[in-house]
Coordinates of C-alpha atoms in Angstrom, one line a residue:
M1 CA 110.7 86.6 92.1
K2 CA 108.9 88.4 94.9
N3 CA 105.5 89.8 94.5
A4 CA 103.2 91.7 96.8
L5 CA 101.2 88.8 98.2
F6 CA 104.4 86.8 98.9
V7 CA 105.7 89.8 100.8
A8 CA 102.4 90.2 102.7
A9 CA 102.9 86.8 104.2
S10 CA 106.6 86.8 104.7
A11 CA 108.1 90.3 104.8
A12 CA 107.3 90.9 108.5
L13 CA 109.8 88.3 109.7
V14 CA 110.7 85.6 107.2
A15 CA 112.7 83.8 109.9
L16 CA 109.5 83.1 111.9
A17 CA 108.2 80.5 109.4
P18 CA 110.0 77.8 107.4
T19 CA 111.3 79.2 104.1
H20 CA 110.1 76.2 102.2
A21 CA 106.5 76.9 103.2
F22 CA 106.8 80.4 101.7
A23 CA 108.2 78.9 98.6
E24 CA 105.3 76.5 98.3
A25 CA 102.8 79.4 98.7
H26 CA 104.7 81.4 96.1
E27 CA 104.1 78.7 93.5
D28 CA 100.3 79.4 93.4
A29 CA 100.4 83.0 94.3
Q30 CA 98.3 85.5 92.4
A31 CA 99.6 88.1 90.0
P32 CA 101.7 90.9 91.7
K33 CA 99.9 93.9 92.9
W34 CA 100.7 97.6 92.9
S35 CA 99.2 100.5 94.8
I36 CA 99.7 104.2 95.2
A37 CA 98.2 107.0 97.3
I38 CA 98.9 110.8 97.2
H39 CA 98.0 113.9 99.3
G40 CA 98.1 117.6 98.7
G41 CA 97.4 118.9 102.2
A42 CA 94.8 118.6 104.9
G43 CA 93.0 121.2 106.9
T44 CA 89.8 123.1 107.7
L45 CA 88.1 122.9 104.4
S46 CA 84.4 123.6 103.7
P47 CA 82.5 122.5 100.6
D48 CA 80.4 125.7 100.8
S49 CA 83.5 127.9 100.4
M50 CA 84.9 126.1 97.4
T51 CA 83.6 127.0 93.9
P52 CA 82.9 124.3 91.4
E53 CA 85.7 125.8 89.3
R54 CA 88.2 125.7 92.1
R55 CA 87.3 122.2 93.0
A56 CA 87.8 121.1 89.4
E57 CA 91.2 122.6 89.5
Y58 CA 92.3 120.6 92.5
E59 CA 90.8 117.4 91.3
A60 CA 92.5 117.7 88.0
A61 CA 95.8 118.4 89.7
L62 CA 95.5 115.5 92.0
Q63 CA 94.5 113.2 89.1
E64 CA 97.5 114.3 87.1
A65 CA 99.8 113.4 89.9
L66 CA 98.1 110.1 90.7
D67 CA 98.1 109.1 87.0
A68 CA 101.8 109.9 86.7
G69 CA 102.7 107.5 89.6
A70 CA 100.2 104.8 88.7
K71 CA 101.5 104.6 85.1
I72 CA 105.0 103.8 86.3
L73 CA 103.7 101.1 88.6
A74 CA 101.4 99.6 86.0
E75 CA 104.4 99.3 83.7
G76 CA 106.5 97.5 86.3
G77 CA 108.4 100.5 87.5
S78 CA 109.7 100.9 91.1
A79 CA 107.8 102.5 94.0
M80 CA 110.7 105.0 94.3
E81 CA 110.2 106.1 90.7
A82 CA 106.4 106.3 91.1
I83 CA 106.3 108.5 94.2
Q84 CA 108.7 111.0 92.6
A85 CA 106.7 111.0 89.4
A86 CA 103.6 111.8 91.5
I87 CA 105.2 114.5 93.7
I88 CA 107.0 116.5 91.0
P89 CA 103.8 117.8 89.2
M90 CA 102.4 118.9 92.6
E91 CA 105.7 120.6 93.4
D92 CA 105.3 122.5 90.1
N93 CA 101.7 123.4 90.7
P94 CA 101.0 126.6 92.6
L95 CA 97.8 125.1 94.1
F96 CA 100.0 123.3 96.6
N97 CA 102.4 124.4 99.3
A98 CA 105.5 122.8 97.9
G99 CA 108.0 124.0 95.3
R100 CA 106.2 126.6 93.2
G101 CA 103.4 128.1 95.4
A102 CA 105.2 127.5 98.6
V103 CA 104.3 129.8 101.5
F104 CA 106.5 132.7 102.6
T105 CA 108.7 132.8 105.7
W106 CA 108.4 135.9 108.0
E107 CA 111.3 137.4 106.1
G108 CA 109.4 136.9 102.8
E109 CA 111.3 134.0 101.4
N110 CA 110.3 130.5 100.1
E111 CA 112.1 127.8 102.0
L112 CA 111.5 124.3 100.9
D113 CA 111.7 120.9 102.7
A114 CA 111.5 117.3 101.5
S115 CA 112.2 113.8 102.5
I116 CA 112.1 110.4 100.8
M117 CA 112.5 106.8 102.0
D118 CA 113.0 103.4 100.4
G119 CA 111.3 100.5 102.2
R120 CA 113.7 97.9 100.8
D121 CA 116.6 99.0 102.9
R122 CA 115.2 102.0 104.9
S123 CA 117.6 104.3 103.1
A124 CA 116.4 107.9 103.4
G125 CA 117.3 111.4 102.3
A126 CA 116.0 114.8 103.4
V127 CA 116.6 118.5 102.9
T128 CA 115.4 121.6 104.7
G129 CA 115.5 125.3 104.0
V130 CA 116.5 125.1 100.4
T131 CA 115.6 128.0 98.2
T132 CA 117.0 127.3 94.7
V133 CA 116.0 123.7 93.9
R134 CA 112.9 123.5 91.7
N135 CA 112.0 119.9 92.9
P136 CA 113.2 119.3 96.4
I137 CA 112.0 115.7 96.3
L138 CA 114.7 115.0 93.7
L139 CA 117.4 116.6 95.9
A140 CA 116.2 114.5 98.9
D141 CA 116.6 111.4 96.8
R142 CA 120.0 112.4 95.7
V143 CA 121.0 112.9 99.3
R144 CA 119.8 109.3 99.9
T145 CA 121.7 107.8 97.0
D146 CA 124.8 110.0 96.6
S147 CA 125.9 111.2 100.0
P148 CA 126.9 109.6 103.3
H149 CA 124.2 111.5 105.1
V150 CA 120.5 111.5 105.5
F151 CA 119.6 115.1 106.3
L152 CA 121.1 118.3 104.8
M153 CA 120.0 121.9 105.5
G154 CA 120.2 125.3 104.0
E155 CA 123.5 126.4 102.5
G156 CA 125.0 123.0 102.8
A157 CA 122.1 121.4 100.9
E158 CA 122.3 124.1 98.2
Q159 CA 126.1 123.4 97.8
F160 CA 125.4 119.7 97.6
A161 CA 122.8 120.4 94.9
L162 CA 125.2 122.5 92.8
E163 CA 127.9 119.8 93.1
R164 CA 125.5 117.2 91.9
G165 CA 124.4 119.2 88.8
F166 CA 121.1 120.7 90.0
E167 CA 120.2 123.9 88.2
V168 CA 119.7 127.1 90.2
T169 CA 116.1 128.0 90.1
P170 CA 115.4 131.8 90.6
A171 CA 113.3 132.9 93.6
E172 CA 110.5 134.2 91.3
W173 CA 109.7 130.7 90.2
F174 CA 108.5 129.7 93.7
A175 CA 106.8 133.0 94.6
T176 CA 103.0 133.5 94.0
E177 CA 100.9 136.5 94.8
A178 CA 98.3 134.5 96.8
R179 CA 101.0 133.3 99.2
R180 CA 102.5 136.8 99.5
Q181 CA 99.1 138.1 100.4
S182 CA 98.7 135.5 103.1
L183 CA 101.9 136.7 104.7
E184 CA 100.8 140.3 104.5
R185 CA 97.5 139.5 106.1
M186 CA 99.2 137.6 108.9
K187 CA 101.5 140.5 109.7
A188 CA 98.9 143.2 109.4
N189 CA 96.4 141.5 111.6
A190 CA 98.7 139.7 114.0
M191 CA 97.2 136.4 112.9
S192 CA 98.6 132.9 113.3
A193 CA 99.7 130.7 110.4
L194 CA 96.5 128.7 111.0
D195 CA 94.3 131.7 110.6
V196 CA 95.7 132.5 107.1
D197 CA 96.2 129.0 105.9
H198 CA 92.9 127.0 106.1
K199 CA 94.8 123.9 104.8
F200 CA 98.2 122.5 105.0
G201 CA 99.3 122.2 101.4
T202 CA 102.2 119.8 101.9
V203 CA 102.3 117.1 99.2
G204 CA 103.3 113.5 99.4
A205 CA 103.0 110.0 97.8
V206 CA 103.4 106.4 99.0
A207 CA 103.5 103.3 96.8
L208 CA 103.9 99.6 96.6
D209 CA 105.4 98.2 93.4
M210 CA 105.0 94.8 91.7
E211 CA 108.3 93.6 93.3
G212 CA 106.7 94.1 96.7
N213 CA 108.8 97.2 97.6
L214 CA 107.4 100.2 99.4
A215 CA 108.4 103.9 99.2
A216 CA 107.3 107.2 100.7
G217 CA 108.1 110.9 100.0
T218 CA 106.9 114.3 101.3
S219 CA 107.5 117.9 100.1
T220 CA 106.5 121.2 101.6
G221 CA 107.0 124.9 101.9
G222 CA 106.2 124.8 105.7
M223 CA 104.0 127.3 107.5
T224 CA 103.2 130.9 106.5
G225 CA 105.4 133.3 108.5
K226 CA 107.6 130.6 109.9
R227 CA 110.6 132.1 111.8
W228 CA 114.0 131.3 113.3
G229 CA 114.6 128.5 110.9
R230 CA 111.5 126.6 111.9
I231 CA 111.4 123.0 110.6
G232 CA 108.2 120.9 110.5
D233 CA 107.6 117.2 110.2
A234 CA 107.8 116.9 106.4
P235 CA 111.6 116.5 106.1
V236 CA 111.9 114.6 109.4
V237 CA 112.2 110.8 108.7
G238 CA 109.9 109.1 111.2
A239 CA 107.6 112.0 111.7
G240 CA 106.4 113.1 108.2
T241 CA 107.8 110.2 106.1
Y242 CA 108.6 106.6 106.6
A243 CA 108.8 103.4 104.6
D244 CA 109.6 99.8 105.6
N245 CA 108.7 96.8 103.5
R246 CA 107.7 94.9 106.7
S247 CA 104.9 97.3 107.5
C248 CA 104.0 100.4 105.5
A249 CA 104.9 103.5 103.5
L250 CA 103.5 106.7 105.0
S251 CA 103.4 110.4 104.3
A252 CA 101.9 113.0 106.5
T253 CA 100.5 116.5 106.2
G254 CA 99.4 118.9 109.0
W255 CA 100.7 120.8 112.0
G256 CA 104.2 119.6 112.0
E257 CA 105.1 120.3 115.6
Y258 CA 102.6 117.7 116.8
F259 CA 103.5 115.1 114.2
I260 CA 107.1 115.4 115.3
R261 CA 106.1 115.0 119.0
V262 CA 104.1 111.8 118.2
G263 CA 106.6 110.5 115.6
V264 CA 103.5 109.8 113.5
A265 CA 105.0 108.1 110.5
Q266 CA 107.2 105.6 112.3
E267 CA 104.7 105.1 115.1
I268 CA 102.1 103.9 112.7
C269 CA 104.4 101.7 110.7
T270 CA 105.9 100.2 113.9
R271 CA 102.5 99.2 115.2
L272 CA 101.7 97.6 111.9
R273 CA 105.0 95.7 111.8
I274 CA 104.5 94.3 115.3
H275 CA 101.0 93.1 114.4
R276 CA 102.4 91.3 111.3
E277 CA 105.2 89.7 113.3
M278 CA 102.8 88.4 115.8
H279 CA 100.6 86.8 113.1
A280 CA 103.6 85.4 111.3
E281 CA 104.5 83.4 114.3
H282 CA 101.3 81.4 113.9
A283 CA 101.4 81.0 110.1
P284 CA 100.8 77.4 108.9
T285 CA 103.2 75.6 106.6
G286 CA 102.6 73.8 103.3
A287 CA 99.5 74.1 101.2
A288 CA 97.5 75.8 104.1
L289 CA 99.8 78.9 103.9
A290 CA 98.2 80.2 100.8
S291 CA 94.7 80.4 102.2
W292 CA 96.0 81.7 105.5
R293 CA 97.8 84.5 103.6
D294 CA 94.6 85.5 101.8
A295 CA 92.6 85.5 105.0
F296 CA 95.2 87.6 106.7
S297 CA 95.3 90.1 103.9
N298 CA 91.5 90.5 104.1
S299 CA 91.4 91.0 107.8
V300 CA 94.4 93.2 108.3
R301 CA 93.1 96.2 106.4
A302 CA 90.6 97.1 109.1
H303 CA 93.3 96.7 111.8
D304 CA 95.6 99.0 109.9
Q305 CA 92.9 101.6 109.5
S306 CA 92.2 101.5 113.2
I307 CA 95.9 102.0 114.1
A308 CA 96.2 105.0 111.8
D309 CA 93.0 106.5 113.3
E310 CA 94.3 105.9 116.8
V311 CA 97.6 107.7 116.2
M312 CA 95.8 110.6 114.5
A313 CA 93.6 110.8 117.5
E314 CA 96.7 111.1 119.7
V315 CA 97.8 114.1 117.5
K316 CA 94.4 115.7 118.1
E317 CA 94.5 115.1 121.8
L318 CA 97.8 117.0 122.0
G319 CA 96.2 119.9 120.0
G320 CA 97.4 119.2 116.4
D321 CA 95.6 118.4 113.2
G322 CA 96.3 117.0 109.8
G323 CA 96.3 113.7 108.0
I324 CA 98.2 110.8 106.6
I325 CA 98.3 108.4 103.6
L326 CA 99.7 104.9 103.8
V327 CA 100.2 101.9 101.6
T328 CA 100.7 98.4 103.1
P329 CA 102.6 95.3 101.8
E330 CA 99.2 93.8 100.9
G331 CA 98.4 96.8 98.6
H332 CA 95.9 98.5 100.8
A333 CA 95.9 102.3 100.2
L334 CA 94.5 104.0 103.3
Y335 CA 93.9 107.5 104.7
S336 CA 93.3 109.0 108.1
F337 CA 92.7 112.7 108.9
N338 CA 91.3 114.6 111.8
T339 CA 90.3 117.6 109.8
T340 CA 87.3 118.3 107.6
G341 CA 89.2 117.5 104.4
M342 CA 92.4 116.3 102.8
Y343 CA 93.3 116.6 99.2
R344 CA 94.0 113.0 98.3
G345 CA 93.9 110.2 95.7
R346 CA 94.6 106.6 95.3
A347 CA 94.9 104.0 92.6
T348 CA 95.6 100.2 92.6
S349 CA 96.1 97.3 90.3
D350 CA 92.6 96.1 91.3
G351 CA 91.1 99.0 89.4
M352 CA 90.6 101.6 92.1
N353 CA 91.3 105.2 90.8
E354 CA 89.8 108.1 92.8
V355 CA 90.5 111.5 94.0
A356 CA 88.7 113.3 96.9
I357 CA 88.8 116.4 99.0
F358 CA 86.3 116.3 101.8
G359 CA 85.5 113.7 104.4
G360 CA 83.2 110.9 103.3
E361 CA 83.8 111.2 99.6
D362 CA 85.8 108.0 99.2
T363 CA 84.4 104.7 97.9
G364 CA 86.8 102.9 100.3
S365 CA 87.4 103.3 104.0
G366 CA 89.4 106.5 104.2
H367 CA 88.5 107.4 107.7
T368 CA 88.0 110.8 109.3
P369 CA 88.5 110.4 113.0
D370 CA 86.3 112.6 115.3
H371 CA 87.0 116.3 114.7

């Protein structure tokens, strides 16, 4: 019988307010809400260097992914189902650096990473260095639901996939000529991964369903020319992915080494949770709770945005760049990125449905901290 507004007032710490007060507020609660946000990478993007045709391709791909997830939520499906439905078409689309179209390692292979987390119980699954699984996000979720572990790597993850019935996808499915050329330019000109990749094409999705549950997922091919079994933030729970019904669901994209050092995903969600706990201590009881709940929901969005921006500023201070998407228990779908652009989209039960690429293109408050 939970809904998103009920969770917004109580999920932080139900024990901090009398349970009968929340029950009273629930009786006159509004209809349940849902919300979803997606990303397809962030980086140094310039409107001048993108043709109208190329832009239309990306916008169509983002809208397809966004619509797939939103449809599930609108029909009463779970956040976990929605984020996977949104991520799979991006994993299959060579425009993004995940699944098909993943970048090449120094040795000329496509190694795939993914993670997923359920905000209801903070169960999580992750895989890294897989090479034969078409949709790594599905394998990450299978690790979450059908293994005693959270994180599997390489051959072990591949063996687990085979034992759970995943088909072996040939290497040629993932490889694209554009990504191969990026590796060749990098080697020929002694360039860095940042020189050949003007954006981080990692994909991700976060969602709130009508039961008030949050979920997050992230999938990537890593960085061009990565060596020595390098692992970025995307498969690292707490760095690139995190979900907790008490605070937020978050997925990151960017220079993974810095997101790991800051612990971006959990850092933001933890700050949001603490803020909610502090306010729950002062929540009124009885009929006054409903109006308090609405006022809190309206004021907390700006606070949540500022926290996300602050953490992304920390990433920049250390030398990293990228961005994040997050959804809160109140249904706010937010962005923050310290780059010139991030491929992104969001949709809510309130009627918002938009995709964007460069900074300042959103109708909402998707912030771009100082570059």
